[in-house]
CSV table of C-alpha atoms in Angstrom, one decimal:
chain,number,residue,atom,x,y,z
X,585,UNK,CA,-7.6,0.2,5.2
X,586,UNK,CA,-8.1,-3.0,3.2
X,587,UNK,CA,-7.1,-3.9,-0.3
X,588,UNK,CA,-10.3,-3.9,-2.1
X,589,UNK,CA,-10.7,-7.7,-2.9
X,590,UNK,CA,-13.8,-9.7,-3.1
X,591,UNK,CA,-14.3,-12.8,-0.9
X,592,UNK,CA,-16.2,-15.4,-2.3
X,593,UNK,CA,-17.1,-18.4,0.4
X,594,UNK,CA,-14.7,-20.5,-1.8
X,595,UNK,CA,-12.1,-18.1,-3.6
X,596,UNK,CA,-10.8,-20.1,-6.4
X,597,UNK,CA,-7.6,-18.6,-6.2
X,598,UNK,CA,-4.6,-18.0,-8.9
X,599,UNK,CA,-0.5,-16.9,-8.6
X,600,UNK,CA,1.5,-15.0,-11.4
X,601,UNK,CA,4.8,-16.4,-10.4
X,602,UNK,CA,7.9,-19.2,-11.2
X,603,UNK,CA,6.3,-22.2,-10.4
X,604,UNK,CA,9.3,-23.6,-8.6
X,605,UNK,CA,10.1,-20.7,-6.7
X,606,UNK,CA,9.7,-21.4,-2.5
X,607,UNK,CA,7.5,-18.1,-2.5
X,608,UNK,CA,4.8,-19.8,-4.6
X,609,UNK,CA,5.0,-23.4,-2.4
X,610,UNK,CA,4.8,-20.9,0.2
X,611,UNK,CA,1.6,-19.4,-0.7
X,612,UNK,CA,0.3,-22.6,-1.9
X,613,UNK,CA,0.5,-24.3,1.4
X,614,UNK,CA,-1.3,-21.3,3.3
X,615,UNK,CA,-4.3,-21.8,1.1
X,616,UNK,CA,-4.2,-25.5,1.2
X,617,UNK,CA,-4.0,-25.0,5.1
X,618,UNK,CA,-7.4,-23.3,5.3
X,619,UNK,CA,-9.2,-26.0,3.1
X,620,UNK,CA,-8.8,-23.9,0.0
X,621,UNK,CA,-8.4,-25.9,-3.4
X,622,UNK,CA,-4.9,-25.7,-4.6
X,623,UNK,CA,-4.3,-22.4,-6.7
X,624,UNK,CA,-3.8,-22.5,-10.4
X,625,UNK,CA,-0.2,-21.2,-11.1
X,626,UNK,CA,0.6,-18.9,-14.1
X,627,UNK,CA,3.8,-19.0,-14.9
X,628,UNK,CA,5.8,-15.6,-15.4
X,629,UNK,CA,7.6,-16.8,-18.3
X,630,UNK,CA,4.1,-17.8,-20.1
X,631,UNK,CA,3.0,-14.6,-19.3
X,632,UNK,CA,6.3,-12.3,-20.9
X,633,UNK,CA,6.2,-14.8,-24.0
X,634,UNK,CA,2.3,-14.7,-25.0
X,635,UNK,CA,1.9,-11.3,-24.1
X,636,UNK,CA,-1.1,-11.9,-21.2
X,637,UNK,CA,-3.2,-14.0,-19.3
X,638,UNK,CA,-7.0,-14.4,-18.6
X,639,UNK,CA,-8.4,-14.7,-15.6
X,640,UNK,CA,-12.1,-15.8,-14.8
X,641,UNK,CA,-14.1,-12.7,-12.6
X,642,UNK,CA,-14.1,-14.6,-9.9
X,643,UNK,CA,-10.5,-16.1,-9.5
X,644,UNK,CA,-8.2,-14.2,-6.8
X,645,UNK,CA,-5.2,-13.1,-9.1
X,646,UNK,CA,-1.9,-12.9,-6.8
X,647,UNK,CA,1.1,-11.5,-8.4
X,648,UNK,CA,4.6,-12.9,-6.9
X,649,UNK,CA,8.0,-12.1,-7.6
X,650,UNK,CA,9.4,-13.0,-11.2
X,651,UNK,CA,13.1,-13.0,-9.5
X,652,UNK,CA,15.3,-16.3,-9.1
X,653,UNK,CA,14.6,-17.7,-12.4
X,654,UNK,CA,16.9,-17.6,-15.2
X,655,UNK,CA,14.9,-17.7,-18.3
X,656,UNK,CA,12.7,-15.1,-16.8
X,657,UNK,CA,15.2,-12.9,-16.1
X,658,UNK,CA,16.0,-12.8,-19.8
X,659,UNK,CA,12.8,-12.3,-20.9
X,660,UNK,CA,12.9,-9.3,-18.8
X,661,UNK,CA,16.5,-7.9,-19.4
X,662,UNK,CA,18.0,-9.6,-21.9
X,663,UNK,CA,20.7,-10.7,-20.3
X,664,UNK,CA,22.1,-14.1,-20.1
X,665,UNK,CA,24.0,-13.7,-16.7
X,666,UNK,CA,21.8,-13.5,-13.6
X,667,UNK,CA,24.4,-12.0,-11.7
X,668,UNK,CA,25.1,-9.0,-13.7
X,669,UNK,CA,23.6,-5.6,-11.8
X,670,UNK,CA,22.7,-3.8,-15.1
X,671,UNK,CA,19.7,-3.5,-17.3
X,672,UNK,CA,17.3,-2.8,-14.1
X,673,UNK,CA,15.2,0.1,-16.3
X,674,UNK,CA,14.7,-2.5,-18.9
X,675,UNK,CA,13.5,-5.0,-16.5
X,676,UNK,CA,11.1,-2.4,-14.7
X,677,UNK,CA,9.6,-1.2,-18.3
X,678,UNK,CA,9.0,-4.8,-19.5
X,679,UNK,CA,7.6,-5.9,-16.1
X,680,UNK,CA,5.3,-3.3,-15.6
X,681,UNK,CA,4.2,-4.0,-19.1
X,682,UNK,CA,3.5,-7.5,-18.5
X,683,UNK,CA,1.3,-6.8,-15.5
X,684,UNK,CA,-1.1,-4.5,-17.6
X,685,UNK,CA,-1.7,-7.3,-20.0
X,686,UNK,CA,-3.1,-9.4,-17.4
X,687,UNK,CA,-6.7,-9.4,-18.1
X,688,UNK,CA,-9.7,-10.3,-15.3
X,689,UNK,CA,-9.8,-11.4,-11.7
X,690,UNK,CA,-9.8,-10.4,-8.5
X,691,UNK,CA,-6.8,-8.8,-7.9
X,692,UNK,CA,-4.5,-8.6,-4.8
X,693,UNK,CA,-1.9,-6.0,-6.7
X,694,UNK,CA,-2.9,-2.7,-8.1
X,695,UNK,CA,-0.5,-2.3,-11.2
X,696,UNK,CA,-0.4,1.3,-10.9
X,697,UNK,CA,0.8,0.3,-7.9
X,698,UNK,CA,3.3,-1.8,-8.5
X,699,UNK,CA,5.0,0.7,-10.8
X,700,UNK,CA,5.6,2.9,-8.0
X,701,UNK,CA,6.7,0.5,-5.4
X,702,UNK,CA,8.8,-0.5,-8.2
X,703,UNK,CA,10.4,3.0,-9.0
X,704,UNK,CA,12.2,4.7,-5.9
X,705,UNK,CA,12.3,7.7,-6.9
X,706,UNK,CA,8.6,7.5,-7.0
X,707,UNK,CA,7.7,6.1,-3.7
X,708,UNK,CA,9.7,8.1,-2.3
X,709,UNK,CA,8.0,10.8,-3.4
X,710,UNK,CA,4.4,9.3,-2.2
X,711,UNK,CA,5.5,8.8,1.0
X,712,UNK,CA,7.1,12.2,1.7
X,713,UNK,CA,3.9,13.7,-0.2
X,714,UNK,CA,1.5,12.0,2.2
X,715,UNK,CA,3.4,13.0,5.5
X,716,UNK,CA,5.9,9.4,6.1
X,717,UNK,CA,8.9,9.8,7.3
X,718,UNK,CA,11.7,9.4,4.7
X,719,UNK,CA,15.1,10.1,4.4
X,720,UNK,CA,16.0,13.3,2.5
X,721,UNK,CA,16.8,13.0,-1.2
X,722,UNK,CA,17.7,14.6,-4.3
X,723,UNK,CA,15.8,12.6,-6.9
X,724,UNK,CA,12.3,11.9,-4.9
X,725,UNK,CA,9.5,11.7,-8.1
X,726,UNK,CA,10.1,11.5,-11.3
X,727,UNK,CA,11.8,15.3,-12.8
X,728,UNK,CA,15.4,14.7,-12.3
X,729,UNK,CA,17.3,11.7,-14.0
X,730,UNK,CA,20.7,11.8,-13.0
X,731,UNK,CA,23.4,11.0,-15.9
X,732,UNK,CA,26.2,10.0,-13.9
X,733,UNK,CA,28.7,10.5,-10.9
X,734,UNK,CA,29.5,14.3,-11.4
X,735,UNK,CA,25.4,15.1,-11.0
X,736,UNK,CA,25.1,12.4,-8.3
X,737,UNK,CA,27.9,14.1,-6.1
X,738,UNK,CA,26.0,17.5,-6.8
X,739,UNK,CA,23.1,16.1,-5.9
X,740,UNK,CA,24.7,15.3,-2.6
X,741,UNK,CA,26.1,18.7,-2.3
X,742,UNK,CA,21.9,20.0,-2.9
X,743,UNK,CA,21.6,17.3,0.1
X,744,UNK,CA,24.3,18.7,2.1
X,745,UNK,CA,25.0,15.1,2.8
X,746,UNK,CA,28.6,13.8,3.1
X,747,UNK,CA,27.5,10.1,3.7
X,748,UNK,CA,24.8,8.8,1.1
X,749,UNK,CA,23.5,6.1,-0.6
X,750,UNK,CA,23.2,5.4,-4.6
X,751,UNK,CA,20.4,3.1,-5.2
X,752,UNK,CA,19.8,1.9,-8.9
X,753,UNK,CA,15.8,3.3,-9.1
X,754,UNK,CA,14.5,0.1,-9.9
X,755,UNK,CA,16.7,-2.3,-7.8
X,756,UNK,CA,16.3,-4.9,-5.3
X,757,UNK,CA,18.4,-6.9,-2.7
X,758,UNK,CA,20.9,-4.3,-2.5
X,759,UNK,CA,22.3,-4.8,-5.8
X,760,UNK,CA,23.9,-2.0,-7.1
X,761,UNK,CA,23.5,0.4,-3.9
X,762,UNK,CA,26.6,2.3,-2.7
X,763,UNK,CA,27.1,3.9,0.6
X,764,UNK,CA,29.3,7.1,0.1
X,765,UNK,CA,31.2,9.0,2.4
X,766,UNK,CA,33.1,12.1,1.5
X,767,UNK,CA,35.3,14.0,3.9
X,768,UNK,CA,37.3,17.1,3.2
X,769,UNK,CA,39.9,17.5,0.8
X,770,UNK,CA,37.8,15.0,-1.7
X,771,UNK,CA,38.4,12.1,-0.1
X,772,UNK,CA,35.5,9.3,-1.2
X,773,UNK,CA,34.8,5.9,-0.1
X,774,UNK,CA,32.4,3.9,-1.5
X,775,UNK,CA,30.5,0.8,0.3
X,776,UNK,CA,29.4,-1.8,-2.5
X,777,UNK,CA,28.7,-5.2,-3.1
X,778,UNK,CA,29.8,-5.1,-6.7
X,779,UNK,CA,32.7,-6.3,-8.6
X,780,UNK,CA,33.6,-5.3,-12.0
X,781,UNK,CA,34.9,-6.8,-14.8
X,782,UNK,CA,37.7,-6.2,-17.3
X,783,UNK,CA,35.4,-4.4,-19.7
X,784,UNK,CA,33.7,-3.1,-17.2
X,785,UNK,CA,30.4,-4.8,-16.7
X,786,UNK,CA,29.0,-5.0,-13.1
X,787,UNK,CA,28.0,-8.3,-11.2
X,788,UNK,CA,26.5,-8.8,-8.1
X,789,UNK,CA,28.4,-10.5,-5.2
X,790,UNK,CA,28.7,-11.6,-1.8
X,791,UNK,CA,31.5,-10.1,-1.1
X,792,UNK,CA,31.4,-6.8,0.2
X,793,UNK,CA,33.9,-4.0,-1.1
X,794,UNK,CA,35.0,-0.7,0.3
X,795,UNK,CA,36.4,1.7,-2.3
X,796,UNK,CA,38.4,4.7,-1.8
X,797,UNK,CA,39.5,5.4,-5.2
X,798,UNK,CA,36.9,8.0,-6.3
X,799,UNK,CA,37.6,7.6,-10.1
X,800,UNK,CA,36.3,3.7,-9.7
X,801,UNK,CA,33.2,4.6,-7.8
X,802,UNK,CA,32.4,6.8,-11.0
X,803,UNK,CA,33.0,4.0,-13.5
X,804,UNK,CA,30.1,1.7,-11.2
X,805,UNK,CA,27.9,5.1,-10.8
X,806,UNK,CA,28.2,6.0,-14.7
X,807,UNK,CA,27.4,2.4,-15.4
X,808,UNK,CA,24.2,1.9,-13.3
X,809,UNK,CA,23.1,6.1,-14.6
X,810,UNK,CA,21.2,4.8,-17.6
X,811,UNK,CA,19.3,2.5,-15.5
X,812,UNK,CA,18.0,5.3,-12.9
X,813,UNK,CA,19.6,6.4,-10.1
X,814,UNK,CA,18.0,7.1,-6.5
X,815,UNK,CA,20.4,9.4,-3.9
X,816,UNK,CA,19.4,9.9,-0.4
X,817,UNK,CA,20.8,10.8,2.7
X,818,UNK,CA,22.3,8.0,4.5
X,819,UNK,CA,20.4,8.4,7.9
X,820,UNK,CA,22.7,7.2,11.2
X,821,UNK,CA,20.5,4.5,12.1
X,822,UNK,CA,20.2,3.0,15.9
X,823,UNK,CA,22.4,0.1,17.2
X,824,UNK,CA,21.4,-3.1,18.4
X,825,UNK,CA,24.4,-5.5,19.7
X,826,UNK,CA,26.7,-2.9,18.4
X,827,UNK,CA,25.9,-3.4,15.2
X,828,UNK,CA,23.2,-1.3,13.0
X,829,UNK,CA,19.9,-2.2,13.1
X,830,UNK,CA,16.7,-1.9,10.8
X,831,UNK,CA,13.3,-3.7,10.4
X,832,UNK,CA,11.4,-5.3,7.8
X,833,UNK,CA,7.9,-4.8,8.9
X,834,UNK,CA,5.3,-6.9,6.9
X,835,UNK,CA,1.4,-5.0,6.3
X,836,UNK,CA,-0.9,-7.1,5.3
X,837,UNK,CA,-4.2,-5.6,4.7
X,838,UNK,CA,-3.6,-2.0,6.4
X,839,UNK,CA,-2.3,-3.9,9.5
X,840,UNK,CA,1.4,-4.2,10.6
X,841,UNK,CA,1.4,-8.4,11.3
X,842,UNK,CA,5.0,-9.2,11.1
X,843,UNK,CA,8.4,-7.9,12.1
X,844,UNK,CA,11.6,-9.2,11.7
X,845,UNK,CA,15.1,-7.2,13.1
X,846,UNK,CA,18.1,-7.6,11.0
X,847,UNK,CA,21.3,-6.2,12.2
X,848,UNK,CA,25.0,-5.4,10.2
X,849,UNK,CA,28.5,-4.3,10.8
X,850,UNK,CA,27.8,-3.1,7.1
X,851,UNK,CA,25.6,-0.3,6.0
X,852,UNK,CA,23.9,-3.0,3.8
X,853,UNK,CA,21.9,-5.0,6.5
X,854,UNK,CA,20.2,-7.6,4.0
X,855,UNK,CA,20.9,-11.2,5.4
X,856,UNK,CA,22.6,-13.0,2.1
X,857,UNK,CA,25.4,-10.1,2.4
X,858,UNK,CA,26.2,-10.7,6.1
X,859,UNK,CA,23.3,-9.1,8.2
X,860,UNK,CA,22.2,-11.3,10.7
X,861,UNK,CA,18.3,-11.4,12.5
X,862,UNK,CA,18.0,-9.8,15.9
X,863,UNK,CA,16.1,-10.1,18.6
X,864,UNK,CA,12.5,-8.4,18.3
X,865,UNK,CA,11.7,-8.4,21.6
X,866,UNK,CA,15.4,-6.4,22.9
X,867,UNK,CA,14.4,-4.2,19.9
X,868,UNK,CA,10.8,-3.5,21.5
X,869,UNK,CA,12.2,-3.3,24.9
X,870,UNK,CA,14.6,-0.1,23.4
X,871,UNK,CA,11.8,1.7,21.7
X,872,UNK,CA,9.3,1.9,24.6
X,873,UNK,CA,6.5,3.9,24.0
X,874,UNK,CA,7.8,4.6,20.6
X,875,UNK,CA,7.0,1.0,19.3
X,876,UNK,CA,3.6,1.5,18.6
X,877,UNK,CA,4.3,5.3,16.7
X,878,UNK,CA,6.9,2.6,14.4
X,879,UNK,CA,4.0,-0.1,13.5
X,880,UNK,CA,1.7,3.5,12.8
X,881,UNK,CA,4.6,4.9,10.6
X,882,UNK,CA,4.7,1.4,8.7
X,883,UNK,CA,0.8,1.0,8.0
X,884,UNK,CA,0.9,4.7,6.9
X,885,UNK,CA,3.5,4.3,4.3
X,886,UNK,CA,1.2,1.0,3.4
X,887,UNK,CA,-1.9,3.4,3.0
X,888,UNK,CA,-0.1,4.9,0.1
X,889,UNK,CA,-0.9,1.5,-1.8
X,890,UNK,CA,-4.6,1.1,-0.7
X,891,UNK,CA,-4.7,-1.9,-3.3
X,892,UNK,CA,-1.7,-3.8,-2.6
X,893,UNK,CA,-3.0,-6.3,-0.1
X,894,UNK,CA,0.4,-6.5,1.1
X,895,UNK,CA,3.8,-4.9,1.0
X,896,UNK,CA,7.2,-5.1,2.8
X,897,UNK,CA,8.2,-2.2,4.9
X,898,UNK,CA,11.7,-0.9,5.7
X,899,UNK,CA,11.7,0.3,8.7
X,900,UNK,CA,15.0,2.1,9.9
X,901,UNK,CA,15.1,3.5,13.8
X,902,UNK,CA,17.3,6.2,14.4
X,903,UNK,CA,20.1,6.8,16.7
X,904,UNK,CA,18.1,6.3,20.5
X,905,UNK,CA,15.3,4.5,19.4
X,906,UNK,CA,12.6,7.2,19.5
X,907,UNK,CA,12.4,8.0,15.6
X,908,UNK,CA,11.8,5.9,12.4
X,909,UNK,CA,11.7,6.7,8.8
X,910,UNK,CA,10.7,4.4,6.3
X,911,UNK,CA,13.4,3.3,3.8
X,912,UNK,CA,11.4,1.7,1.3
X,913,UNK,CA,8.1,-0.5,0.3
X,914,UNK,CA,8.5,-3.9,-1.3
X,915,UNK,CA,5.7,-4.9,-3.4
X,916,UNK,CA,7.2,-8.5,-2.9
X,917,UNK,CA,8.7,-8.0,0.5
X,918,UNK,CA,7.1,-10.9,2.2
X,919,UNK,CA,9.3,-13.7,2.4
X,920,UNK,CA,10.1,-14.1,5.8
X,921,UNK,CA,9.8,-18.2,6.2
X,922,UNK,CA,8.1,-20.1,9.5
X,923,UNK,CA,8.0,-16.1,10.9
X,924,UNK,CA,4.2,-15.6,12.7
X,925,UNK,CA,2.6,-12.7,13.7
X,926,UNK,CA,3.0,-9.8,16.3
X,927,UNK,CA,1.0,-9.9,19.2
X,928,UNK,CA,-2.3,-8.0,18.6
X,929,UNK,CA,-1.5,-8.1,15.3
X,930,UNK,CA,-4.6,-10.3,14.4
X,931,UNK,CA,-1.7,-12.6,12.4
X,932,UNK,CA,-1.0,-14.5,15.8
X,933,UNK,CA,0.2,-18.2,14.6
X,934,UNK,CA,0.0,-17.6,10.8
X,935,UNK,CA,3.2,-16.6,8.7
X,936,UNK,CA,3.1,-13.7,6.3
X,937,UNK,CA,1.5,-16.0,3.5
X,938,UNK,CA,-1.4,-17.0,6.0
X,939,UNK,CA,-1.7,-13.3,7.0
X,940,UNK,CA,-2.6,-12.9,3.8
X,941,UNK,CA,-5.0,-16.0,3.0
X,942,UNK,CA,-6.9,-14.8,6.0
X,943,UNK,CA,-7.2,-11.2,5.0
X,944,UNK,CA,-8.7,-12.1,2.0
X,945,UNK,CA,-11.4,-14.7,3.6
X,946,UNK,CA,-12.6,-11.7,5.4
X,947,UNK,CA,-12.5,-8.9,2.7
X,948,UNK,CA,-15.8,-7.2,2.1
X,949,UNK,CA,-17.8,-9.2,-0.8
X,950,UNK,CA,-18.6,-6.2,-2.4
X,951,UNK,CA,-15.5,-4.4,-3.1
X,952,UNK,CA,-14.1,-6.2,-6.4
X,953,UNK,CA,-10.8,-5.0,-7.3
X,954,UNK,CA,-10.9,-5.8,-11.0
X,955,UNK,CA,-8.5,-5.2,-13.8
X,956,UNK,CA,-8.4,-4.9,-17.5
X,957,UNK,CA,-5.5,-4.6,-19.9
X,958,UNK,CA,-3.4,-1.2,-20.1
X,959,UNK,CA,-0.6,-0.8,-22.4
X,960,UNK,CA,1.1,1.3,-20.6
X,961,UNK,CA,0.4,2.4,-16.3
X,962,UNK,CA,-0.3,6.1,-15.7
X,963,UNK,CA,2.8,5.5,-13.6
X,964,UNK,CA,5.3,4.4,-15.8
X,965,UNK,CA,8.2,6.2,-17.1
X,966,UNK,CA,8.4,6.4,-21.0
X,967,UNK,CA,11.7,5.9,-21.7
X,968,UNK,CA,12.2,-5.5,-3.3
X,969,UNK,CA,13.7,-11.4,5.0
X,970,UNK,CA,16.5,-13.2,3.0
X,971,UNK,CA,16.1,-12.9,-0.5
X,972,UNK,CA,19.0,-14.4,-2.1
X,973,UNK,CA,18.1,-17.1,-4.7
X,974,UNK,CA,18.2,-20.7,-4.4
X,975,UNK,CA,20.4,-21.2,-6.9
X,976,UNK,CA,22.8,-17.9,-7.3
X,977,UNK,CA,23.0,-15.9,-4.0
X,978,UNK,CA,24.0,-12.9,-6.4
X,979,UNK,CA,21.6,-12.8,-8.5
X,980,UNK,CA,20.4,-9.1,-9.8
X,981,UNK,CA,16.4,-9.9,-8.8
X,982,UNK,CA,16.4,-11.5,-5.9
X,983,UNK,CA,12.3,-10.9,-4.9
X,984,UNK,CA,12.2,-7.7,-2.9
């Protein structure tokens, strides 16, 4: 599988992203690297505020992450504090929005697509539809909004799950995501790396909580409900160093090219809340024979999203190492700095922004993957390495 992208000798590429961001520099110096002319950068906040952008047929239109930029986060959620968790549903309509008034080009990211990858619920639902491995859940497509913590612990209950996680549908970075346990007699904890306020708004941090009193893990639950919930059973994943262990597997052009291991003491293994890389090779060694089946699984999930050049994989191994299931895509889940590829990959020596440059200098020229202006994707409700900021670690949309 390849993302159906034309190659011209000389693509004149161009990125829908925040000009400042590290991921654009990034991508920038990948196509520099190759003797490419610089790209012509389109700024997300241009694109929100004029309602669209042009691009020529033959320019190669990559869309990067709109996270880690204040004014852009407004745009999106009207919300002047980057840390705050809520207003994710707003975000995802307004996004997804923006993408189908980008008009022209060559495109690297399907928006119908993207509006999947960006809803949970509905990945979730591709994936388990098409045969990948996921964990069991409650709310997989899109038939059963949840309005709060009384239908999210029944939902559980459907599950038979006593440990669980709470994802906001169209989150990223971990923000907003509880890990529940319940044991007999009603006892609830609650895993979350969210602090509340006096009034009771919801802000991302650093600082990792545990809960036991069930009454305040309703009061974040209720407030994150009108935003989309996503509840799945929280699968006991394998142990490396004594500390739980998952992957994010990069698939760049139907081909799993990167891997990187990150480890926690936490059920949260993202790197800006404490996780900490691993070692690839003792995480090889483990799975054996089962290695290759756990690249497979990953470029299967990928399939689901034959135009998306690329997406970021999370790969979670299960207790023993012989069985994966895939925790989620990331449309923009390829910021893993200086990391090259896997051996046999094809990606040997390039980083995931090079995996990419490459793939695209040896598309098929006659496969365009061209785009014009929808108002709303089919997809779309009608109501995403370390990825903390630069600036604020807690922001709500750190790139996924």
């Amino acid at each position: 599988m390849s993302a159906p992208v034309r190659s011209p000798a000389a693509p004149r590429w161009a990125v829908v992203g925040n000009p400042e961001n590290r991921r654009v520099g990034l991508f920038a110096r990948a196509v520099e690297a190759v003797g490419d002319p610089p790209p012509r950068i389109v700024p997300w906040a241009r694109v929100l505020r004029e309602g669209g952008h042009a691009f020529a047929d033959d320019e190669v239109v990559r869309l990067d992450s709109p996270g880690e930029d204040a004014e852009v986060d407004r745009l999106l959620r009207d919300l002047d504090e980057p840390t705050r968790v809520e207003g994710t549903g707003l975000w995802y309509r307004r996004l997804t929005a923006a993408v189908g008034t980008l008009r022209g080009g060559l495109r690297l990211d399907d928006p119908d697509e993207l509006a999947v990858l960006f809803d949970k619920r509905l990945c979730h639902a591709r994936l388990a539809a098409a045969g990948v491995p996921v964990p069991p859940s409650a709310t997989s497509g899109a038939g059963r909004p949840l309005a709060g913590w009384e239908e999210v612990r029944a939902a559980a209950e459907e599950l038979e799950a006593t440990r669980f996680f709470v994802k906001p549908a169209h989150g990223s970075s971990a923000s907003g995501v509880l890990a529940v346990e319940t044991a007999p007699g009603g006892r609830v904890r609650a895993t979350v790396p969210v602090e509340v306020t006096p009034r009771g708004d919801l802000h991302n941090t650093l600082r990792v909580r545990r809960l036991g009193d069930e009454r305040a893990i309703a009061r974040i639950v209720d407030a994150l409900a009108p935003d989309g919930l996503h509840v799945e059973r929280w699968m006991p994943k394998a142990s490396l160093d004594r500390r739980a262990a998952d992957l994010r597997v990069v698939v760049v052009s139907g081909r799993a090219t990167h891997a990187v291991v990150r480890t926690s003491r936490l059920p949260m293994t993202n790197l800006h809340l404490g996780g900490a890389r691993g070692d690839l090779a003792a995480v090889r060694a483990l799975a054996g024979e089962s290695w290759p089946e756990a690249l497979e699984i990953c470029e299967r999930a990928a399939a689901r999203f034959p135009g998306t050049l690329c997406v970021g994989v999370d790969l979670l191994p299960l207790a023993g190492w012989r069985e994966f299931v895939v925790g989620e895509v990331n449309a923009f889940g390829d910021l893993l700095p200086g990391l090259t590829g896997l051996p046999g990959s094809g990606a040997e020596g390039l980083d995931t922004y090079g995996a990419q440059v490459a793939a695209v200098h040896r598309a098929p020229t006659d496969a365009p993957h061209r785009h014009q202006p929808r108002t709303q994707p089919k997809n779309q409700p009608r109501t995403q390495p370390r990825t903390q900021p630069r600036d604020d670690p807690r922001s709500a949309h750190a790139p996924r």
